[in-house]
């Protein structure tokens, strides 16, 4: 029997947190799995960074807010109060996840489409992911 690592549990939590809304039944099942994974971290005495215990419903607005808060491409949107700066990208990300793409890839694809591959890196994607799932920087 293999033991799931803390990293794997956190990764599963992040995936569950960023899945698109399907229906009420799917969300209830997702919440049960989400709670079970958090309980597994608790049982191991884990006190480090982890996703929020509250499942969120992904939407263009939620994704846009995470992009605005992290400003991954350093557009100075926060400093200039431009809350809609990333709205087009958030819409692209939302479409990607509804077509089955995982959130990390969806963010990467959307940012690359607008800013170019050469300007997008994993650190930017990770910051946005942590914001989306309510995970503090550890």
Coordinates of N, CA and C in Angstrom, one line a residue:
X1 N 0.8 -1.2 0.0 CA 0.0 0.0 0.0 C 0.9 1.2 0.0
X2 N 0.6 2.2 -0.9 CA 1.4 3.4 -0.9 C 0.7 4.5 0.0
X3 N 1.6 5.3 0.6 CA 1.1 6.4 1.4 C 1.2 7.6 0.6
X4 N 0.1 8.4 0.7 CA 0.0 9.7 0.0 C 0.8 10.7 0.7
X5 N 1.7 11.4 0.1 CA 2.5 12.4 0.7 C 1.7 13.7 1.0
X6 N 2.2 14.5 1.9 CA 1.5 15.8 2.2 C 1.4 16.6 1.0
X7 N 2.5 16.6 0.2 CA 2.5 17.4 -1.1 C 1.4 16.9 -2.0
X8 N 1.2 15.6 -2.1 CA 0.1 15.0 -3.0 C -1.3 15.4 -2.5
X9 N -1.4 15.4 -1.2 CA -2.7 15.8 -0.6 C -3.0 17.2 -0.9
X10 N -2.0 18.1 -0.7 CA -2.2 19.5 -1.0 C -2.5 19.7 -2.4
X11 N -1.8 19.0 -3.3 CA -2.1 19.1 -4.8 C -3.5 18.7 -5.1
X12 N -4.0 17.6 -4.5 CA -5.4 17.2 -4.7 C -6.4 18.2 -4.2
X13 N -6.1 18.8 -3.1 CA -7.0 19.9 -2.6 C -7.0 21.0 -3.6
X14 N -5.9 21.4 -4.1 CA -5.8 22.5 -5.1 C -6.6 22.2 -6.3
X15 N -6.5 21.0 -6.8 CA -7.3 20.5 -8.0 C -8.8 20.6 -7.7
X16 N -9.2 20.0 -6.5 CA -10.6 20.1 -6.2 C -11.1 21.5 -6.1
X17 N -10.3 22.4 -5.5 CA -10.7 23.8 -5.3 C -10.9 24.5 -6.6
X18 N -10.2 24.1 -7.7 CA -10.2 24.9 -8.9 C -11.0 24.2 -10.0
X19 N -11.7 23.1 -9.7 CA -12.5 22.5 -10.8 C -13.7 23.4 -11.0
X20 N -14.2 23.4 -12.3 CA -15.4 24.1 -12.6 C -16.6 23.5 -11.9
X21 N -17.6 24.3 -11.7 CA -18.9 23.9 -11.1 C -19.6 23.0 -12.0
X22 N -20.0 21.8 -11.6 CA -20.7 20.9 -12.4 C -22.2 20.9 -12.1
X23 N -22.6 20.4 -10.9 CA -23.9 20.4 -10.4 C -23.9 20.2 -8.9
X24 N -25.0 20.3 -8.3 CA -25.1 20.3 -6.8 C -24.6 18.9 -6.3
X25 N -24.9 17.8 -6.9 CA -24.5 16.5 -6.5 C -23.0 16.4 -6.6
X26 N -22.4 16.8 -7.7 CA -21.0 16.8 -7.9 C -20.3 17.6 -6.8
X27 N -20.8 18.8 -6.5 CA -20.2 19.7 -5.5 C -20.3 19.1 -4.1
X28 N -21.4 18.4 -3.8 CA -21.5 17.7 -2.5 C -20.4 16.7 -2.4
X29 N -20.2 15.9 -3.4 CA -19.2 14.8 -3.4 C -17.8 15.4 -3.3
X30 N -17.6 16.5 -4.1 CA -16.3 17.2 -4.0 C -16.0 17.7 -2.6
X31 N -17.1 18.3 -2.0 CA -16.9 18.8 -0.6 C -16.5 17.7 0.4
X32 N -17.2 16.5 0.2 CA -16.8 15.4 1.1 C -15.4 15.0 0.9
X33 N -14.9 14.9 -0.3 CA -13.5 14.5 -0.6 C -12.6 15.6 -0.1
X34 N -13.0 16.8 -0.3 CA -12.2 18.0 0.2 C -12.0 17.9 1.7
X35 N -13.1 17.7 2.4 CA -13.1 17.6 3.9 C -12.2 16.4 4.3
X36 N -12.3 15.3 3.6 CA -11.5 14.1 4.0 C -10.0 14.4 3.8
X37 N -9.6 15.1 2.7 CA -8.2 15.4 2.5 C -7.7 16.3 3.6
X38 N -8.5 17.3 4.0 CA -8.1 18.2 5.0 C -7.9 17.5 6.4
X39 N -8.8 16.5 6.6 CA -8.7 15.7 7.8 C -7.5 14.9 7.8
X40 N -7.1 14.4 6.6 CA -5.8 13.6 6.5 C -4.6 14.5 6.9
X41 N -4.6 15.7 6.5 CA -3.5 16.6 6.9 C -3.6 16.9 8.4
X42 N -4.8 17.1 8.9 CA -4.9 17.3 10.4 C -4.4 16.1 11.1
X43 N -4.7 14.9 10.7 CA -4.3 13.7 11.4 C -2.8 13.5 11.4
X44 N -2.2 14.0 10.4 CA -0.7 14.0 10.3 C 0.0 15.1 11.1
X45 N -0.8 16.0 11.6 CA -0.3 17.1 12.4 C 0.3 18.2 11.5
X46 N -0.1 18.3 10.3 CA 0.4 19.3 9.3 C -0.1 20.7 9.7
X47 N 0.9 21.6 9.8 CA 0.5 23.0 10.2 C 1.0 24.0 9.2
X48 N 1.5 23.5 8.0 CA 2.0 24.4 7.0 C 0.9 25.0 6.1
X49 N 1.3 25.6 5.1 CA 0.4 26.2 4.1 C -0.5 25.2 3.5
X50 N -1.7 25.5 3.3 CA -2.7 24.6 2.6 C -3.8 25.4 2.1
X51 N -4.5 24.9 1.1 CA -5.7 25.6 0.6 C -6.8 25.8 1.7
X52 N -7.5 26.8 1.5 CA -8.6 27.2 2.4 C -9.5 25.9 2.6
X53 N -10.2 25.9 3.7 CA -11.1 24.7 4.0 C -12.4 24.9 3.3
X54 N -12.7 26.1 2.8 CA -13.9 26.4 2.1 C -13.8 26.3 0.6
X55 N -14.6 25.4 0.0 CA -14.6 25.2 -1.4 C -15.2 26.5 -2.0
X56 N -14.6 26.9 -3.1 CA -15.1 28.1 -3.9 C -15.7 27.6 -5.2
X57 N -16.6 28.4 -5.7 CA -17.1 28.1 -7.0 C -16.4 28.9 -8.0
X58 N -15.6 28.3 -8.9 CA -14.8 29.1 -9.9 C -15.7 29.8 -10.8
X59 N -15.3 31.0 -11.1 CA -16.1 31.9 -12.0 C -15.1 32.9 -12.6
X60 N -15.5 33.5 -13.7 CA -14.6 34.6 -14.3 C -14.3 35.6 -13.2
X61 N -15.2 36.0 -12.4 CA -15.0 37.0 -11.3 C -13.9 36.5 -10.3
X62 N -14.0 35.3 -9.9 CA -13.1 34.7 -8.9 C -11.7 34.7 -9.5
X63 N -11.6 34.2 -10.8 CA -10.3 34.1 -11.4 C -9.7 35.5 -11.7
X64 N -10.6 36.4 -12.1 CA -10.1 37.8 -12.3 C -9.6 38.4 -11.0
X65 N -10.3 38.2 -9.9 CA -9.8 38.7 -8.6 C -8.5 38.2 -8.3
X66 N -8.2 36.9 -8.5 CA -6.9 36.3 -8.2 C -5.8 36.9 -9.1
X67 N -6.1 37.1 -10.3 CA -5.2 37.7 -11.2 C -4.9 39.1 -10.8
X68 N -5.9 39.9 -10.5 CA -5.7 41.2 -10.0 C -4.9 41.3 -8.8
X69 N -5.2 40.5 -7.8 CA -4.5 40.5 -6.5 C -3.0 40.1 -6.7
X70 N -2.7 39.2 -7.6 CA -1.3 38.7 -7.7 C -0.6 39.5 -8.8
X71 N -1.3 40.1 -9.7 CA -0.7 40.8 -10.9 C 0.5 40.1 -11.4
X72 N 0.2 38.9 -12.0 CA 1.4 38.0 -12.4 C 2.2 38.6 -13.5
X73 N 1.7 39.5 -14.3 CA 2.5 40.1 -15.4 C 3.0 41.5 -15.1
X74 N 2.8 41.9 -13.8 CA 3.3 43.2 -13.3 C 2.8 44.4 -14.2
X75 N 1.5 44.4 -14.4 CA 0.9 45.5 -15.2 C 0.6 46.7 -14.4
X76 N 0.8 46.6 -13.1 CA 0.5 47.7 -12.1 C -1.0 47.9 -12.0
X77 N -1.8 46.9 -12.2 CA -3.2 47.1 -12.2 C -3.7 47.4 -10.8
X78 N -3.1 46.9 -9.7 CA -3.5 47.2 -8.4 C -3.2 48.7 -8.0
X79 N -1.9 49.1 -8.4 CA -1.5 50.4 -8.1 C -2.4 51.5 -8.8
X80 N -2.9 51.1 -10.0 CA -3.7 52.0 -10.8 C -5.2 51.7 -10.6
X81 N -5.6 50.8 -9.7 CA -7.0 50.5 -9.5 C -7.7 49.9 -10.7
X82 N -7.0 49.2 -11.6 CA -7.6 48.7 -12.8 C -8.1 47.2 -12.5
X83 N -9.3 47.1 -11.9 CA -9.8 45.8 -11.5 C -10.2 44.9 -12.7
X84 N -10.4 45.5 -13.9 CA -10.7 44.7 -15.0 C -9.6 44.4 -15.9
X85 N -8.4 44.7 -15.5 CA -7.2 44.5 -16.3 C -7.0 43.1 -16.9
X86 N -7.3 42.1 -16.1 CA -7.2 40.7 -16.4 C -8.5 40.0 -16.8
X87 N -9.5 40.8 -17.0 CA -10.9 40.2 -17.2 C -10.9 39.3 -18.5
X88 N -10.2 39.7 -19.6 CA -10.2 38.9 -20.8 C -9.4 37.6 -20.5
X89 N -8.4 37.7 -19.8 CA -7.6 36.5 -19.5 C -8.4 35.6 -18.6
X90 N -9.1 36.1 -17.6 CA -9.9 35.3 -16.7 C -11.0 34.6 -17.5
X91 N -11.6 35.2 -18.5 CA -12.6 34.6 -19.3 C -12.0 33.5 -20.1
X92 N -10.8 33.6 -20.6 CA -10.1 32.6 -21.4 C -9.8 31.4 -20.4
X93 N -9.3 31.7 -19.2 CA -9.0 30.6 -18.2 C -10.3 29.8 -18.0
X94 N -11.4 30.5 -17.7 CA -12.7 29.9 -17.4 C -13.1 29.0 -18.5
X95 N -13.0 29.5 -19.7 CA -13.4 28.6 -20.9 C -12.5 27.4 -21.0
X96 N -11.2 27.5 -20.7 CA -10.3 26.4 -20.8 C -10.6 25.3 -19.7
X97 N -10.9 25.8 -18.5 CA -11.3 24.8 -17.4 C -12.6 24.1 -17.7
X98 N -13.5 24.8 -18.4 CA -14.8 24.1 -18.7 C -14.6 23.2 -19.9
X99 N -13.5 23.2 -20.6 CA -13.2 22.3 -21.7 C -12.3 21.2 -21.2
X100 N -12.1 21.1 -19.8 CA -11.3 20.0 -19.2 C -9.9 20.2 -18.9
X101 N -9.4 21.4 -19.2 CA -8.0 21.7 -18.9 C -7.9 22.0 -17.4
X102 N -6.8 21.5 -16.8 CA -6.5 21.8 -15.4 C -6.2 23.3 -15.2
X103 N -6.4 23.8 -14.1 CA -6.3 25.3 -13.8 C -4.9 25.8 -14.2
X104 N -3.9 25.1 -13.7 CA -2.5 25.6 -14.0 C -2.2 25.8 -15.4
X105 N -2.6 24.8 -16.2 CA -2.4 24.9 -17.7 C -3.3 25.9 -18.3
X106 N -4.5 26.1 -17.8 CA -5.4 27.1 -18.3 C -4.9 28.5 -18.1
X107 N -4.3 28.8 -16.9 CA -3.7 30.1 -16.6 C -2.5 30.3 -17.5
X108 N -1.7 29.3 -17.6 CA -0.5 29.4 -18.5 C -0.9 29.7 -19.9
X109 N -1.8 28.9 -20.5 CA -2.3 29.1 -21.9 C -2.8 30.5 -22.1
X110 N -3.6 31.0 -21.2 CA -4.3 32.3 -21.3 C -3.2 33.4 -21.2
X111 N -2.3 33.4 -20.3 CA -1.3 34.4 -20.1 C -0.4 34.4 -21.3
X112 N 0.0 33.2 -21.8 CA 0.9 33.1 -23.0 C 0.2 33.7 -24.2
X113 N -1.1 33.4 -24.4 CA -1.8 33.9 -25.5 C -1.8 35.4 -25.6
X114 N -1.8 36.1 -24.5 CA -1.8 37.6 -24.4 C -0.4 38.2 -24.3
X115 N 0.4 37.6 -23.5 CA 1.7 38.2 -23.2 C 2.9 37.5 -23.9
X116 N 2.7 36.3 -24.4 CA 3.8 35.6 -25.1 C 4.5 34.6 -24.2
X117 N 4.8 33.5 -24.7 CA 5.5 32.4 -23.9 C 6.7 32.9 -23.2
X118 N 7.5 33.7 -23.8 CA 8.7 34.1 -23.2 C 8.6 35.0 -21.9
X119 N 7.4 35.5 -21.6 CA 7.2 36.3 -20.4 C 6.5 35.6 -19.3
X120 N 6.0 34.3 -19.5 CA 5.3 33.6 -18.5 C 6.1 32.5 -17.9
X121 N 6.1 32.4 -16.6 CA 6.8 31.3 -15.9 C 6.0 30.7 -14.8
X122 N 6.5 29.6 -14.3 CA 5.8 28.8 -13.3 C 5.6 29.5 -12.0
X123 N 6.5 30.5 -11.6 CA 6.3 31.2 -10.4 C 5.0 32.1 -10.5
X124 N 4.8 32.7 -11.6 CA 3.6 33.5 -11.8 C 2.3 32.6 -11.6
X125 N 2.3 31.4 -12.3 CA 1.2 30.5 -12.2 C 1.0 30.1 -10.8
X126 N 2.0 29.8 -10.1 CA 1.9 29.3 -8.7 C 1.3 30.4 -7.8
X127 N 1.7 31.6 -8.0 CA 1.1 32.7 -7.2 C -0.4 32.9 -7.4
X128 N -0.8 32.8 -8.7 CA -2.2 32.9 -9.0 C -2.9 31.7 -8.4
X129 N -2.4 30.5 -8.5 CA -3.0 29.3 -7.9 C -3.2 29.4 -6.4
X130 N -2.2 29.9 -5.7 CA -2.2 30.0 -4.3 C -3.3 31.0 -3.9
X131 N -3.5 32.1 -4.7 CA -4.5 33.1 -4.4 C -5.9 32.5 -4.7
X132 N -6.0 31.7 -5.8 CA -7.3 31.1 -6.1 C -7.8 30.1 -5.0
X133 N -6.9 29.4 -4.4 CA -7.3 28.4 -3.4 C -7.2 28.9 -2.0
X134 N -6.9 30.2 -1.8 CA -6.8 30.8 -0.5 C -5.6 30.2 0.3
X135 N -4.6 29.9 -0.4 CA -3.4 29.4 0.3 C -2.3 30.5 0.5
X136 N -1.9 30.6 1.7 CA -0.9 31.6 2.0 C 0.4 31.2 1.5
X137 N 1.3 32.1 1.2 CA 2.6 31.8 0.7 C 3.4 31.3 1.9
X138 N 4.0 30.1 1.7 CA 4.6 29.4 2.9 C 6.0 29.8 3.1

